[in-house]
The first five atom37 places (N, CA, C, CB, O) and aatype in JSON, in Angstrom:
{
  "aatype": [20, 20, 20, 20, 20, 20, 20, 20, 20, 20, 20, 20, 20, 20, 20, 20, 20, 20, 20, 20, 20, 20, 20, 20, 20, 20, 20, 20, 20, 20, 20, 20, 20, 20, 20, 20, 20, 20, 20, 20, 20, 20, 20, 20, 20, 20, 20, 20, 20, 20, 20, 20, 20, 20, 20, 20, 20, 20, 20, 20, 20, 20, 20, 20, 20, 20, 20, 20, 20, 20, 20, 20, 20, 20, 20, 20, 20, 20, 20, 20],
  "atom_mask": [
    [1, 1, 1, 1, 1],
    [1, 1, 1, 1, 1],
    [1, 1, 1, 1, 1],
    [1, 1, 1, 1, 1],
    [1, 1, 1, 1, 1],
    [1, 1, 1, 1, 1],
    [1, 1, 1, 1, 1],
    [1, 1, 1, 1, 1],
    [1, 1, 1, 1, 1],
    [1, 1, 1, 1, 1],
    [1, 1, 1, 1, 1],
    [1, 1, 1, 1, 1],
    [1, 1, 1, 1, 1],
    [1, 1, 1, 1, 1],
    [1, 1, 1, 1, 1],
    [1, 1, 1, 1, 1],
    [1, 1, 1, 1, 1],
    [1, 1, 1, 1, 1],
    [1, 1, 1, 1, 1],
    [1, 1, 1, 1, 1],
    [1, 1, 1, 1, 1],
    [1, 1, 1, 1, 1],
    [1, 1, 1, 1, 1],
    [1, 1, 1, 1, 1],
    [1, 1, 1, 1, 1],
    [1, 1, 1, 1, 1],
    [1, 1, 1, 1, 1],
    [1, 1, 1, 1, 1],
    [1, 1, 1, 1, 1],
    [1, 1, 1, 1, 1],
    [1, 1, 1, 1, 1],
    [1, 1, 1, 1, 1],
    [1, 1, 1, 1, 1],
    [1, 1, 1, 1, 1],
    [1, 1, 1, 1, 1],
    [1, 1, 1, 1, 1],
    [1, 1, 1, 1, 1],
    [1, 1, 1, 1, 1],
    [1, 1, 1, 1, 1],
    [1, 1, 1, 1, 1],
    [1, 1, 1, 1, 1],
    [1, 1, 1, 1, 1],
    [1, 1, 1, 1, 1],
    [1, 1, 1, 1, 1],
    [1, 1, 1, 1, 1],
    [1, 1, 1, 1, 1],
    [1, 1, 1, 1, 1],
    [1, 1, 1, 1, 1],
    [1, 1, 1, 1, 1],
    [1, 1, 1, 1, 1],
    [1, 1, 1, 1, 1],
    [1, 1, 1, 1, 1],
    [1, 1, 1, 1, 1],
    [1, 1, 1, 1, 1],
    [1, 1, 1, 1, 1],
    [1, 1, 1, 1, 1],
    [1, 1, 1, 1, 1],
    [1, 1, 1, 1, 1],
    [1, 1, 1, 1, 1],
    [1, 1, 1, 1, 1],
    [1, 1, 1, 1, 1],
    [1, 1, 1, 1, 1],
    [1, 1, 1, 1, 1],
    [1, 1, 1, 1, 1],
    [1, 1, 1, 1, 1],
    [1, 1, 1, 1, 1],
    [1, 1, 1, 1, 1],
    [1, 1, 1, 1, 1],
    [1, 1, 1, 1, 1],
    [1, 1, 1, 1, 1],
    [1, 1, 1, 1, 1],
    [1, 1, 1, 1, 1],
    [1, 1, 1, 1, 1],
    [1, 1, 1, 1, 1],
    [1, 1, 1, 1, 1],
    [1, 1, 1, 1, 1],
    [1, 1, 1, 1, 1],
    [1, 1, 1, 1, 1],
    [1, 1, 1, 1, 1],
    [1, 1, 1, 1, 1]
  ],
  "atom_positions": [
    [[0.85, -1.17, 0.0], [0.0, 0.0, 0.0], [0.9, 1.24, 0.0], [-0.96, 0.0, 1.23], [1.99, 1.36, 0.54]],
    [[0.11, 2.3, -0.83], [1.3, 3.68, -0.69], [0.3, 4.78, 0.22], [1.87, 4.58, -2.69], [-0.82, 4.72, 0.74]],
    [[1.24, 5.68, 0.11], [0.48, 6.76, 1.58], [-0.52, 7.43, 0.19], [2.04, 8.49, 2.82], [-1.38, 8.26, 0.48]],
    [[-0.38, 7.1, -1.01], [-1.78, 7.89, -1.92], [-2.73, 7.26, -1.53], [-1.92, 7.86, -3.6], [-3.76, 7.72, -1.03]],
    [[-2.36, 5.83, -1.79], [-3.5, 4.4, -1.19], [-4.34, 4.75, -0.3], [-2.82, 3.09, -0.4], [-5.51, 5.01, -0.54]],
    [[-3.67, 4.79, 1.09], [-4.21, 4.88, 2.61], [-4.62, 6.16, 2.78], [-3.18, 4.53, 3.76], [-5.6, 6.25, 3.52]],
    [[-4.07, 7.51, 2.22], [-5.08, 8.71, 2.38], [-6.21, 8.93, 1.48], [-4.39, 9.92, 2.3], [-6.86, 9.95, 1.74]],
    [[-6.8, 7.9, 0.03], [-7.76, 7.63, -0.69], [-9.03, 7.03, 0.2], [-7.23, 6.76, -1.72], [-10.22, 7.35, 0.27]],
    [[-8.34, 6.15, 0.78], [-9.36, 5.04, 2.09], [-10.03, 5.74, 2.86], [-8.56, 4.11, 3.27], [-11.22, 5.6, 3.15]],
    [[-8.98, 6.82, 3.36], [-9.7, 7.68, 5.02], [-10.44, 8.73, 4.0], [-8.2, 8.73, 6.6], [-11.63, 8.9, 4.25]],
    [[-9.97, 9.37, 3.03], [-10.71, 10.55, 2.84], [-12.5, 9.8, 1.92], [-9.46, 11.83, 1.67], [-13.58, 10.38, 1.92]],
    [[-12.17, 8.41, 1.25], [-13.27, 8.32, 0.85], [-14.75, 7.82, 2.0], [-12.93, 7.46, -0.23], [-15.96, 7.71, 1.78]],
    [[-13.91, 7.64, 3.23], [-14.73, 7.2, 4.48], [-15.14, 8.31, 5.85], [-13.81, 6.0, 5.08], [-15.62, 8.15, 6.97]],
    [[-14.71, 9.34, 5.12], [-14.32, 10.72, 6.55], [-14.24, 12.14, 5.87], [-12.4, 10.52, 7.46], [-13.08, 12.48, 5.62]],
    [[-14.91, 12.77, 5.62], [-15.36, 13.91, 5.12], [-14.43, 14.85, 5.88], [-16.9, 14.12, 5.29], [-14.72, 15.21, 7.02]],
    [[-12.97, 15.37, 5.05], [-11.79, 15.96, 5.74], [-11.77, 17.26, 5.25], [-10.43, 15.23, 5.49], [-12.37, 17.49, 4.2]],
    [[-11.16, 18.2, 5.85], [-10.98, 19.21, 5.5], [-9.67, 19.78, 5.02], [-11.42, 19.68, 6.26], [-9.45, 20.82, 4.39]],
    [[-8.72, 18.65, 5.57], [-7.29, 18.63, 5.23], [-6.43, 17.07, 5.57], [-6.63, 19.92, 6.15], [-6.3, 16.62, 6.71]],
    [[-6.12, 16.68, 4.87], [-5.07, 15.19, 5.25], [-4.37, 14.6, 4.74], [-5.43, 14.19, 5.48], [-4.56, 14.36, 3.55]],
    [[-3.29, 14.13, 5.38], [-1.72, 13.96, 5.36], [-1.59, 12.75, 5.69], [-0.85, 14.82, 6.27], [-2.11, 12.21, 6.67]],
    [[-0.62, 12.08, 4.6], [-0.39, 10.77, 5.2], [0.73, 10.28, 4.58], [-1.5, 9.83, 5.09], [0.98, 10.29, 3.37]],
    [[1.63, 9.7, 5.84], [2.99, 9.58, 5.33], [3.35, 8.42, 5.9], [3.96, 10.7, 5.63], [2.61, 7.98, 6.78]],
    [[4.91, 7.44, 5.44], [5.15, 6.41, 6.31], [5.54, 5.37, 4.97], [3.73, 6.02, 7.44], [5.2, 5.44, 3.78]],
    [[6.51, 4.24, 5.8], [6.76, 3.79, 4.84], [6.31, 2.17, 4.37], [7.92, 4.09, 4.9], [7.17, 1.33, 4.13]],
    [[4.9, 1.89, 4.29], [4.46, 1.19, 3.66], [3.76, -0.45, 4.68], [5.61, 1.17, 2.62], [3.19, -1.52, 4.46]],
    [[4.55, 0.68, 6.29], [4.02, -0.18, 6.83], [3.86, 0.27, 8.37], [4.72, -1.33, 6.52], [3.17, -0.49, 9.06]],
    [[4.22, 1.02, 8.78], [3.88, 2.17, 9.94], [3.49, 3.66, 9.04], [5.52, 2.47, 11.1], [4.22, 4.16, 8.19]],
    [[2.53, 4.04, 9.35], [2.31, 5.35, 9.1], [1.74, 6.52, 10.22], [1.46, 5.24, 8.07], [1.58, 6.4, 11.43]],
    [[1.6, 7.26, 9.67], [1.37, 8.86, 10.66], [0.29, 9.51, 9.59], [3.2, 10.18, 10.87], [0.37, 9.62, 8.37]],
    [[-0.74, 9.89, 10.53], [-1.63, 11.04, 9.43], [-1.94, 12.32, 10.11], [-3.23, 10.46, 8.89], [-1.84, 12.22, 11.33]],
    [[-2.16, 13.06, 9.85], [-2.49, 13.94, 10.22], [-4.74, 14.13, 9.45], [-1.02, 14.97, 9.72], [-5.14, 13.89, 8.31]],
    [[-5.32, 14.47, 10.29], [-6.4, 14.42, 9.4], [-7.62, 15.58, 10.41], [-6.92, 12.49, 9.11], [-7.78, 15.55, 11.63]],
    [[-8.2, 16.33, 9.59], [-8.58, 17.5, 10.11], [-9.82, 17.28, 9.23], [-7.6, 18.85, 10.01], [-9.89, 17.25, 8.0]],
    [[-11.04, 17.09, 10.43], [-12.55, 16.5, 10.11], [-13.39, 17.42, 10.92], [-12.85, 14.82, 10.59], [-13.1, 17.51, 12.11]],
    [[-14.62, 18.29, 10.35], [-15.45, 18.87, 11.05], [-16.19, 17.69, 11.99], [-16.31, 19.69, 10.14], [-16.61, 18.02, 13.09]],
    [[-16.32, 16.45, 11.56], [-17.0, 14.99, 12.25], [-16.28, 15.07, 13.64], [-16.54, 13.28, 11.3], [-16.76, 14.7, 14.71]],
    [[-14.88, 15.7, 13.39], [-14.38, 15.84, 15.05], [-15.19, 16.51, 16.62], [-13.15, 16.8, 14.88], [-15.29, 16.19, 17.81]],
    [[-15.54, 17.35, 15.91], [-16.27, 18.55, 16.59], [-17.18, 17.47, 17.81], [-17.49, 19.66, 15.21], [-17.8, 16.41, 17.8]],
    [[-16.77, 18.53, 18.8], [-17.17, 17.41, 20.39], [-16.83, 16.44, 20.62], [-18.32, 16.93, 20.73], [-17.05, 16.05, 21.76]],
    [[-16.15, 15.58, 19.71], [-15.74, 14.52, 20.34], [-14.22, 14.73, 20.93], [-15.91, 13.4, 19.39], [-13.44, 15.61, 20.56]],
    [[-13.92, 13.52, 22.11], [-12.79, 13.23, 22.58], [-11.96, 12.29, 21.55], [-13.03, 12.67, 23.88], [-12.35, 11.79, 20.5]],
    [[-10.27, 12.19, 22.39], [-9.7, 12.3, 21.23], [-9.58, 10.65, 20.38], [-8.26, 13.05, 21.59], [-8.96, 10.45, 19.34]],
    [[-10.27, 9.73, 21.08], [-10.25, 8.26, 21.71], [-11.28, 7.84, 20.52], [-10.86, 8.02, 23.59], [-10.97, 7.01, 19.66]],
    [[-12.55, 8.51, 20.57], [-13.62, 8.84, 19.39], [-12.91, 9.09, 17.94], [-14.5, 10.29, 19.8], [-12.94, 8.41, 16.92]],
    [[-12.39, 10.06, 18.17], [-11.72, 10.32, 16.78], [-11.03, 9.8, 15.99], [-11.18, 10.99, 16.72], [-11.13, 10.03, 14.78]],
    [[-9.95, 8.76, 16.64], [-9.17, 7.66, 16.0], [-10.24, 6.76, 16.1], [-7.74, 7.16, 16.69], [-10.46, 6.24, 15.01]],
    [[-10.98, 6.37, 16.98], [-11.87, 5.23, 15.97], [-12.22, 5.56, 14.84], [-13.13, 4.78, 16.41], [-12.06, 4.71, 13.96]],
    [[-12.87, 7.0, 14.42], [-13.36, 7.15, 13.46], [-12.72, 6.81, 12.36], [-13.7, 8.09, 13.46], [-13.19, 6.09, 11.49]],
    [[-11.27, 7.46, 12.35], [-10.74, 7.04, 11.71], [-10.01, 5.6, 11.35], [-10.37, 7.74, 11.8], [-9.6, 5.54, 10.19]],
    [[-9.8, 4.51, 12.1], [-9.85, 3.36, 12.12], [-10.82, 2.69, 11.14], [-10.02, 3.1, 13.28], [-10.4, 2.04, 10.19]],
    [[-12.09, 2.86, 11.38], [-13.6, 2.71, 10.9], [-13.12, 3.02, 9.57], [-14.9, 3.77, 11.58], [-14.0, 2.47, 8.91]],
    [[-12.32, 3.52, 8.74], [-12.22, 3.72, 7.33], [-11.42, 2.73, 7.19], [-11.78, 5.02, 6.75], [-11.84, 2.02, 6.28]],
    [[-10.27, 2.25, 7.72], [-9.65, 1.18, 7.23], [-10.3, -0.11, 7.41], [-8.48, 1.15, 7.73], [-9.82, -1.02, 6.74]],
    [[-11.56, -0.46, 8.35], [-11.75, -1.85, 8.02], [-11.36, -2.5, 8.22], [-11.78, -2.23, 7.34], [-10.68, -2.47, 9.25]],
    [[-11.42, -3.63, 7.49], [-10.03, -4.68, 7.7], [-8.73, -4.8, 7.64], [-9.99, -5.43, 7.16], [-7.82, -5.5, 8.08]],
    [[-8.92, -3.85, 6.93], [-7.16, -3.65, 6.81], [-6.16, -3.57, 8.19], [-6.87, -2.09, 6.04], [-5.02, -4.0, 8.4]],
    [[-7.32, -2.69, 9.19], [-6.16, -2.96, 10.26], [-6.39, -4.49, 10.57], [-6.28, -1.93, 11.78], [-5.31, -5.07, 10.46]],
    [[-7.34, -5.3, 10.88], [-7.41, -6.42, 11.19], [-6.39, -7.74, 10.43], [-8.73, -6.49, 11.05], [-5.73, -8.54, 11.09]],
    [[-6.46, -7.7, 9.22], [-5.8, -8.09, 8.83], [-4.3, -8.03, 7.85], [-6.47, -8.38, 8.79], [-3.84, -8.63, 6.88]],
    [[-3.76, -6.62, 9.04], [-2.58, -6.54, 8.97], [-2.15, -5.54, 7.23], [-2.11, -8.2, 9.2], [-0.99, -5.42, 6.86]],
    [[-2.91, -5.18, 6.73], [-2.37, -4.82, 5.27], [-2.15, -3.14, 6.31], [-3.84, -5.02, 3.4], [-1.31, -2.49, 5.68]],
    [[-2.44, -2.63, 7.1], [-2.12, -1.53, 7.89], [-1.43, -1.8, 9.19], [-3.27, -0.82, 8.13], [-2.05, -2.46, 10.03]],
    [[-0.29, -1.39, 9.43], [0.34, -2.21, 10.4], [-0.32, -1.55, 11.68], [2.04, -2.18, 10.33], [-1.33, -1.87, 12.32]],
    [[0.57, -0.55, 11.83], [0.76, 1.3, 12.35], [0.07, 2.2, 12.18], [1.7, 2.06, 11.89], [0.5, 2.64, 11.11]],
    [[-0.77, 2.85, 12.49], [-1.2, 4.6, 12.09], [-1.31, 5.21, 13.44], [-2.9, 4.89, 11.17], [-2.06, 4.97, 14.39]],
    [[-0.18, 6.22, 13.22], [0.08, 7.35, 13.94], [-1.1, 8.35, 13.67], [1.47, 7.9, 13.57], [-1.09, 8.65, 12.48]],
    [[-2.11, 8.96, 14.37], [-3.16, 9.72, 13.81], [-2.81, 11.2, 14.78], [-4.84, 8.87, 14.03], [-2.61, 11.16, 16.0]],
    [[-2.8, 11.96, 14.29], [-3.75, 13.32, 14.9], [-4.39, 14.24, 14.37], [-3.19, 14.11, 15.54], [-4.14, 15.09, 13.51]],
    [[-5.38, 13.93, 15.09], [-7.26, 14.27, 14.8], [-7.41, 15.66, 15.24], [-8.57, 13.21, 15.89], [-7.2, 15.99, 16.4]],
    [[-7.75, 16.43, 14.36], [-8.17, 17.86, 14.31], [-9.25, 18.51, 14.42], [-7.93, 18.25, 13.49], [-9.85, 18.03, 13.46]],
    [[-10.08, 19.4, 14.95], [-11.48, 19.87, 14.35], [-10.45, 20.85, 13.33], [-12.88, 20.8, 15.62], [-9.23, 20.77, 13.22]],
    [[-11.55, 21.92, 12.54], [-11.23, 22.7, 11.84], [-10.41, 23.88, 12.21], [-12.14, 22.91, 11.39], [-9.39, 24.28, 11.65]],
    [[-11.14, 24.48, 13.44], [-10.61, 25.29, 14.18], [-9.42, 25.08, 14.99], [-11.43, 25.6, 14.8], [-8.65, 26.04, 15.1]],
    [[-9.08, 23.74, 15.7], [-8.3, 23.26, 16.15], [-7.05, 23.31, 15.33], [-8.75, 22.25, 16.48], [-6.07, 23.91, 15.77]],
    [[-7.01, 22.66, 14.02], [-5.73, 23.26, 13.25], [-5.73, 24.33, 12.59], [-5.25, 22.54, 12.37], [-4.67, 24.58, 12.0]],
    [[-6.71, 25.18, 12.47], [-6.66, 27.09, 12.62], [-5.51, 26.86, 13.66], [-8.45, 28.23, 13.43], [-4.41, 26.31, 13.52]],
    [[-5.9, 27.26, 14.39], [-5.16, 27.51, 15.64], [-3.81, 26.76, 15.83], [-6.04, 27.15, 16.77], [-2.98, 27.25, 16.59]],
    [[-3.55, 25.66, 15.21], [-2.07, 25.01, 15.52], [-1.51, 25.31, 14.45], [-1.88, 23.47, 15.8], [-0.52, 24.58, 14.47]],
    [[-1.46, 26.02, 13.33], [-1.29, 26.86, 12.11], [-0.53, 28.41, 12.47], [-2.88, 27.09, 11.43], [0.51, 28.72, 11.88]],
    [[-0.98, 29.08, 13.22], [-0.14, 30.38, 14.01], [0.94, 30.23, 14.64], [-0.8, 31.01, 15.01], [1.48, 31.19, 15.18]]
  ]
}
C-alpha cells in the first residue's frame, strides 16, 4: 500500500478538510482534520478514523497509524 493508497481510504470514508499521510508502507502517521471531530474526545476520533480502514487494520495490510485528529478550528489555531 502507498500513503496515496491509505489517504484515498480515510478521505473516501471521513469527510476531511485537510489530510496527510505519510510512512513507509508499513507504519504510518496522518495527520487528518474533520469537522466529524467537533465534540468529540480524542479516543472517538481515532476510531473514526480506524472505521475507514476496516479490515485492513485487522488483517494486517495496515500495520501502524500514527493519527492526529483535528477539528477545523483546532488546526486554525495550531497553524499560528
Amino acid at each position: 500500500m502507498t500513503s496515496d493508497e491509505l489517504q484515498s481510504i480515510i478521505a473516501a470514508g471521513l469527510s476531511c478538510e485537510h489530510l496527510e499521510v505519510s510512512g513507509d508502507g508499513r507504519h504510518w502517521a496522518a495527520v487528518v482534520v474533520s469537522a466529524a471531530f467537533e465534540g468529540k474526545r480524542l479516543i472517538a476520533r481515532h476510531q473514526q478514523v480506524y472505521a475507514t480502514l476496516g479490515a485492513r487494520i485487522q488483517n494486517d495490510e495496515v500495520h501502524a497509524l500514527s493519527i492526529k485528529a483535528y477539528t477545523p478550528a483546532e488546526w486554525a489555531a495550531a497553524q499560528d
